[in-house]
Amino acid sequence: NAGVTQTPKFRVLKTGQSMTLLCAQDMNHEYMYWYRQDPGMGLRLIHYSVGEGTTAKGEVPDGYNVSRLKKQNFLLGLESAAPSQTSVYFCASRTTTFEQYFGPGTRLTVT
Amino acid sequence: GDSVTQMEGPVTLSEEACLTINCTYTATGYPSLFWYVQYPGEGLQLLLKATKADDKGSNKGFEATYRKETTSFHLEKGSVQVSDSAVYFCALSRGNAGKSTFGDGTTLTVKP
């Protein structure tokens, strides 16, 4: 079991560029999440999915889009990156008893 | 709405000292409560959980008891090690669309 994996681990973008972060889980979990973590801000939920083909907005969804075409994958897209999106991004999936499993994170810098 | 309030850090202790990190919550109903740990450069890992009042979660020498009367879930360890240095997050989940509410995290540094 690989658990939750994230690709890439690091990325530097210029303002206005686009990119997609990939999250994959092999635990057959229905629920998946994208968070961002910033110093002094804790974890903030960007988008989440309660099953294949579904997505919903979290508390900070602006500037991001997501897709869940396959149950095991949850993609996070940045259409036009801004310096305010410099952050560490974590993907997580959840068991039926609410335990979350997190990926190792993607460190994104937007210059 | 739901909220989780954690003891502010950072916390610095000497090896073998006792640890308590306070956590209180606000939520309707009967949430499940969790402690997660984040080591430098890694994602969060589940440390322990409790699903109903008076339950005690435990793992790796850490313990926390679900106290409904005080809406608290304080994390304790009797003797910390340098390897316990990390950020600790308290969290709750009520099953509302699967979302969890996290505290802001408490940074623990243990010195030899």
mmCIF file of C-alpha atoms in Angstrom:
data_model
loop_
_atom_site.group_PDB
_atom_site.id
_atom_site.type_symbol
_atom_site.label_atom_id
_atom_site.label_comp_id
_atom_site.label_asym_id
_atom_site.label_seq_id
_atom_site.Cartn_x
_atom_site.Cartn_y
_atom_site.Cartn_z
ATOM 1 C CA ASN A 1 0.000 0.000 0.000
ATOM 2 C CA ALA A 2 1.430 3.333 -1.069
ATOM 3 C CA GLY A 3 -1.321 5.225 0.791
ATOM 4 C CA VAL A 4 -1.699 8.756 -0.551
ATOM 5 C CA THR A 5 0.831 10.020 -3.067
ATOM 6 C CA GLN A 6 1.221 13.502 -4.522
ATOM 7 C CA THR A 7 2.919 14.707 -7.683
ATOM 8 C CA PRO A 8 5.037 16.815 -7.957
ATOM 9 C CA LYS A 9 6.835 17.326 -4.644
ATOM 10 C CA PHE A 10 8.161 20.766 -5.555
ATOM 11 C CA ARG A 11 7.285 23.318 -8.213
ATOM 12 C CA VAL A 12 8.156 26.903 -9.050
ATOM 13 C CA LEU A 13 5.748 28.844 -11.278
ATOM 14 C CA LYS A 14 5.744 32.323 -12.694
ATOM 15 C CA THR A 15 2.685 34.500 -12.142
ATOM 16 C CA GLY A 16 0.002 33.640 -14.694
ATOM 17 C CA GLN A 17 1.225 30.122 -15.436
ATOM 18 C CA SER A 18 -1.013 27.113 -14.909
ATOM 19 C CA MET A 19 -0.389 23.719 -13.396
ATOM 20 C CA THR A 20 -2.122 20.599 -12.102
ATOM 21 C CA LEU A 21 -1.334 18.783 -8.879
ATOM 22 C CA LEU A 22 -2.103 15.092 -8.857
ATOM 23 C CA CYS A 23 -3.222 13.106 -5.826
ATOM 24 C CA ALA A 24 -3.656 9.337 -5.867
ATOM 25 C CA GLN A 25 -4.824 6.932 -3.165
ATOM 26 C CA ASP A 26 -4.929 3.158 -3.177
ATOM 27 C CA MET A 27 -7.185 2.615 -0.145
ATOM 28 C CA ASN A 28 -10.511 2.742 -2.013
ATOM 29 C CA HIS A 29 -11.649 5.771 0.001
ATOM 30 C CA GLU A 30 -14.698 7.677 -1.171
ATOM 31 C CA TYR A 31 -13.791 11.025 0.374
ATOM 32 C CA MET A 32 -10.794 13.075 -0.753
ATOM 33 C CA TYR A 33 -9.601 16.584 0.150
ATOM 34 C CA TRP A 34 -7.205 19.324 -0.912
ATOM 35 C CA TYR A 35 -5.762 21.613 1.784
ATOM 36 C CA ARG A 36 -3.240 24.387 1.808
ATOM 37 C CA GLN A 37 -0.955 25.043 4.749
ATOM 38 C CA ASP A 38 0.536 28.473 5.359
ATOM 39 C CA PRO A 39 2.581 29.669 8.333
ATOM 40 C CA GLY A 40 0.296 30.812 11.141
ATOM 41 C CA MET A 41 -2.843 29.818 9.194
ATOM 42 C CA GLY A 42 -3.113 26.141 9.975
ATOM 43 C CA LEU A 43 -4.793 23.905 7.405
ATOM 44 C CA ARG A 44 -7.416 25.413 5.113
ATOM 45 C CA LEU A 45 -9.733 23.296 2.980
ATOM 46 C CA ILE A 46 -9.716 24.233 -0.714
ATOM 47 C CA HIS A 47 -12.029 21.649 -2.317
ATOM 48 C CA TYR A 48 -13.235 18.187 -1.488
ATOM 49 C CA SER A 49 -14.977 15.218 -3.068
ATOM 50 C CA VAL A 50 -17.422 12.745 -1.575
ATOM 51 C CA GLY A 51 -17.086 10.263 -4.422
ATOM 52 C CA GLU A 52 -16.113 9.703 -8.038
ATOM 53 C CA GLY A 53 -17.491 12.413 -10.286
ATOM 54 C CA THR A 54 -18.343 14.803 -7.422
ATOM 55 C CA THR A 55 -16.571 17.900 -6.116
ATOM 56 C CA ALA A 56 -17.463 20.674 -3.690
ATOM 57 C CA LYS A 57 -15.966 23.951 -2.485
ATOM 58 C CA GLY A 58 -14.163 24.278 0.806
ATOM 59 C CA GLU A 59 -13.334 27.476 2.643
ATOM 60 C CA VAL A 60 -10.746 28.895 0.193
ATOM 61 C CA PRO A 61 -11.720 27.706 -3.321
ATOM 62 C CA ASP A 62 -11.043 30.863 -5.344
ATOM 63 C CA GLY A 63 -8.351 30.459 -7.997
ATOM 64 C CA TYR A 64 -8.501 26.644 -7.914
ATOM 65 C CA ASN A 65 -10.418 23.963 -9.770
ATOM 66 C CA VAL A 66 -10.633 20.232 -9.126
ATOM 67 C CA SER A 67 -11.706 17.047 -10.836
ATOM 68 C CA ARG A 68 -12.415 13.507 -9.646
ATOM 69 C CA LEU A 69 -12.844 11.458 -12.801
ATOM 70 C CA LYS A 70 -11.582 8.282 -11.156
ATOM 71 C CA LYS A 71 -12.167 7.242 -7.563
ATOM 72 C CA GLN A 72 -8.462 6.924 -6.814
ATOM 73 C CA ASN A 73 -7.405 10.290 -8.250
ATOM 74 C CA PHE A 74 -8.147 13.879 -7.227
ATOM 75 C CA LEU A 75 -6.618 16.663 -9.313
ATOM 76 C CA LEU A 76 -6.116 20.269 -8.217
ATOM 77 C CA GLY A 77 -5.655 22.882 -10.937
ATOM 78 C CA LEU A 78 -4.363 26.431 -10.826
ATOM 79 C CA GLU A 79 -5.466 28.220 -14.010
ATOM 80 C CA SER A 80 -3.476 31.428 -13.524
ATOM 81 C CA ALA A 81 -1.061 31.246 -10.622
ATOM 82 C CA ALA A 82 -0.648 34.211 -8.266
ATOM 83 C CA PRO A 83 2.011 34.834 -5.585
ATOM 84 C CA SER A 84 -0.741 34.455 -2.948
ATOM 85 C CA GLN A 85 -0.953 30.792 -3.956
ATOM 86 C CA THR A 86 2.580 30.126 -2.731
ATOM 87 C CA SER A 87 1.962 27.442 -0.135
ATOM 88 C CA VAL A 88 2.312 23.796 0.784
ATOM 89 C CA TYR A 89 -0.575 21.739 -0.625
ATOM 90 C CA PHE A 90 -1.743 18.533 1.008
ATOM 91 C CA CYS A 91 -4.103 15.946 -0.329
ATOM 92 C CA ALA A 92 -5.929 13.579 2.009
ATOM 93 C CA SER A 93 -8.410 10.742 1.827
ATOM 94 C CA ARG A 94 -10.766 9.593 4.547
ATOM 95 C CA THR A 95 -12.012 6.329 5.998
ATOM 96 C CA THR A 96 -15.630 5.601 6.881
ATOM 97 C CA THR A 97 -14.734 6.352 10.526
ATOM 98 C CA PHE A 98 -13.449 9.840 9.647
ATOM 99 C CA GLU A 99 -9.701 9.171 9.910
ATOM 100 C CA GLN A 100 -7.774 11.154 7.318
ATOM 101 C CA TYR A 101 -4.653 9.934 5.523
ATOM 102 C CA PHE A 102 -2.429 12.671 4.164
ATOM 103 C CA GLY A 103 0.026 12.773 1.301
ATOM 104 C CA PRO A 104 3.570 14.130 1.713
ATOM 105 C CA GLY A 105 2.708 17.540 0.278
ATOM 106 C CA THR A 106 3.607 19.704 -2.715
ATOM 107 C CA ARG A 107 5.653 22.821 -2.098
ATOM 108 C CA LEU A 108 4.617 25.459 -4.617
ATOM 109 C CA THR A 109 6.314 28.809 -5.093
ATOM 110 C CA VAL A 110 4.809 31.428 -7.405
ATOM 111 C CA THR A 111 7.151 34.251 -8.376
ATOM 112 C CA GLY B 1 -20.065 26.495 13.198
ATOM 113 C CA ASP B 2 -17.586 23.944 14.446
ATOM 114 C CA SER B 3 -14.299 25.132 15.899
ATOM 115 C CA VAL B 4 -11.190 23.729 17.583
ATOM 116 C CA THR B 5 -8.984 25.785 19.862
ATOM 117 C CA GLN B 6 -5.519 24.583 20.723
ATOM 118 C CA MET B 7 -3.024 25.745 23.261
ATOM 119 C CA GLU B 8 -0.736 28.233 21.602
ATOM 120 C CA GLY B 9 2.854 27.313 21.083
ATOM 121 C CA PRO B 10 5.609 26.900 20.639
ATOM 122 C CA VAL B 11 6.238 24.520 23.513
ATOM 123 C CA THR B 12 9.811 23.670 24.488
ATOM 124 C CA LEU B 13 10.548 20.838 26.916
ATOM 125 C CA SER B 14 13.542 18.917 28.123
ATOM 126 C CA GLU B 15 13.742 15.213 27.378
ATOM 127 C CA GLU B 16 11.721 13.082 29.859
ATOM 128 C CA ALA B 17 9.487 16.008 30.855
ATOM 129 C CA CYS B 18 5.688 15.656 30.969
ATOM 130 C CA LEU B 19 3.637 17.046 28.115
ATOM 131 C CA THR B 20 0.118 18.443 28.005
ATOM 132 C CA ILE B 21 -1.291 20.209 24.951
ATOM 133 C CA ASN B 22 -4.760 21.597 25.566
ATOM 134 C CA CYS B 23 -7.543 21.278 23.032
ATOM 135 C CA THR B 24 -11.154 22.403 23.358
ATOM 136 C CA TYR B 25 -13.874 22.218 20.757
ATOM 137 C CA THR B 26 -17.259 23.612 19.813
ATOM 138 C CA ALA B 27 -19.585 21.400 17.820
ATOM 139 C CA THR B 28 -23.164 20.208 17.824
ATOM 140 C CA GLY B 29 -23.919 16.568 18.349
ATOM 141 C CA TYR B 30 -21.254 14.005 19.090
ATOM 142 C CA PRO B 31 -18.141 14.542 17.006
ATOM 143 C CA SER B 32 -15.225 12.166 16.702
ATOM 144 C CA LEU B 33 -11.996 13.714 18.004
ATOM 145 C CA PHE B 34 -8.466 13.277 16.693
ATOM 146 C CA TRP B 35 -4.862 14.210 17.264
ATOM 147 C CA TYR B 36 -2.589 14.355 14.225
ATOM 148 C CA VAL B 37 1.195 14.831 14.212
ATOM 149 C CA GLN B 38 3.279 16.468 11.510
ATOM 150 C CA TYR B 39 7.038 15.875 11.433
ATOM 151 C CA PRO B 40 9.220 18.386 9.557
ATOM 152 C CA GLY B 41 8.773 18.184 5.808
ATOM 153 C CA GLU B 42 5.993 15.586 5.989
ATOM 154 C CA GLY B 43 2.222 15.354 5.843
ATOM 155 C CA LEU B 44 -0.004 14.904 8.865
ATOM 156 C CA GLN B 45 -0.306 11.436 10.411
ATOM 157 C CA LEU B 46 -3.080 10.210 12.658
ATOM 158 C CA LEU B 47 -1.748 9.865 16.206
ATOM 159 C CA LEU B 48 -4.872 8.829 18.104
ATOM 160 C CA LYS B 49 -8.640 9.218 18.141
ATOM 161 C CA ALA B 50 -11.744 8.885 20.303
ATOM 162 C CA THR B 51 -15.268 8.500 19.049
ATOM 163 C CA LYS B 52 -17.481 8.965 22.120
ATOM 164 C CA ALA B 53 -17.542 10.552 25.545
ATOM 165 C CA ASP B 54 -15.065 9.138 28.098
ATOM 166 C CA ASP B 55 -13.178 7.196 25.398
ATOM 167 C CA LYS B 56 -9.408 7.323 25.768
ATOM 168 C CA GLY B 57 -7.281 7.244 22.649
ATOM 169 C CA SER B 58 -3.655 6.164 22.994
ATOM 170 C CA ASN B 59 -0.634 5.545 20.789
ATOM 171 C CA LYS B 60 3.163 5.709 21.150
ATOM 172 C CA GLY B 61 2.857 6.762 24.801
ATOM 173 C CA PHE B 62 0.452 9.624 24.013
ATOM 174 C CA GLU B 63 -3.052 9.686 25.481
ATOM 175 C CA ALA B 64 -6.138 11.864 25.217
ATOM 176 C CA THR B 65 -9.572 11.468 26.839
ATOM 177 C CA TYR B 66 -12.821 12.670 25.247
ATOM 178 C CA ARG B 67 -14.417 14.907 27.894
ATOM 179 C CA LYS B 68 -17.869 15.961 26.779
ATOM 180 C CA GLU B 69 -18.654 17.918 29.929
ATOM 181 C CA THR B 70 -15.674 20.226 29.352
ATOM 182 C CA THR B 71 -15.623 19.801 25.519
ATOM 183 C CA SER B 72 -11.944 18.981 25.720
ATOM 184 C CA PHE B 73 -9.486 16.465 24.292
ATOM 185 C CA HIS B 74 -6.103 17.299 25.845
ATOM 186 C CA LEU B 75 -3.017 15.450 24.605
ATOM 187 C CA GLU B 76 -0.672 14.049 27.272
ATOM 188 C CA LYS B 77 2.574 12.125 27.455
ATOM 189 C CA GLY B 78 4.426 11.229 30.595
ATOM 190 C CA SER B 79 7.975 11.384 29.264
ATOM 191 C CA VAL B 80 8.786 13.076 25.952
ATOM 192 C CA GLN B 81 11.702 12.233 23.694
ATOM 193 C CA VAL B 82 13.649 14.331 21.201
ATOM 194 C CA SER B 83 11.944 12.333 18.442
ATOM 195 C CA ASP B 84 8.545 13.706 19.581
ATOM 196 C CA SER B 85 9.511 17.145 18.259
ATOM 197 C CA ALA B 86 6.779 17.961 15.736
ATOM 198 C CA VAL B 87 3.606 19.971 15.184
ATOM 199 C CA TYR B 88 0.476 18.533 16.809
ATOM 200 C CA PHE B 89 -3.030 19.209 15.475
ATOM 201 C CA CYS B 90 -6.307 18.601 17.259
ATOM 202 C CA ALA B 91 -9.289 17.941 14.969
ATOM 203 C CA LEU B 92 -12.935 16.962 15.005
ATOM 204 C CA SER B 93 -15.307 15.429 12.497
ATOM 205 C CA ARG B 94 -19.082 15.241 12.661
ATOM 206 C CA GLY B 95 -19.566 13.559 9.342
ATOM 207 C CA ASN B 96 -20.957 16.776 7.831
ATOM 208 C CA ALA B 97 -20.119 16.090 4.195
ATOM 209 C CA GLY B 98 -16.988 14.413 5.485
ATOM 210 C CA LYS B 99 -15.249 17.627 6.447
ATOM 211 C CA SER B 100 -13.011 17.927 9.479
ATOM 212 C CA THR B 101 -12.182 20.991 11.538
ATOM 213 C CA PHE B 102 -8.537 21.401 12.566
ATOM 214 C CA GLY B 103 -6.905 23.497 15.251
ATOM 215 C CA ASP B 104 -4.033 25.774 14.298
ATOM 216 C CA GLY B 105 -1.382 23.341 15.489
ATOM 217 C CA THR B 106 1.070 23.429 18.411
ATOM 218 C CA THR B 107 4.800 23.158 17.766
ATOM 219 C CA LEU B 108 6.659 20.997 20.267
ATOM 220 C CA THR B 109 10.445 21.048 20.559
ATOM 221 C CA VAL B 110 12.131 18.585 22.885
ATOM 222 C CA LYS B 111 15.733 19.325 23.846
ATOM 223 C CA PRO B 112 18.214 16.653 24.970
#
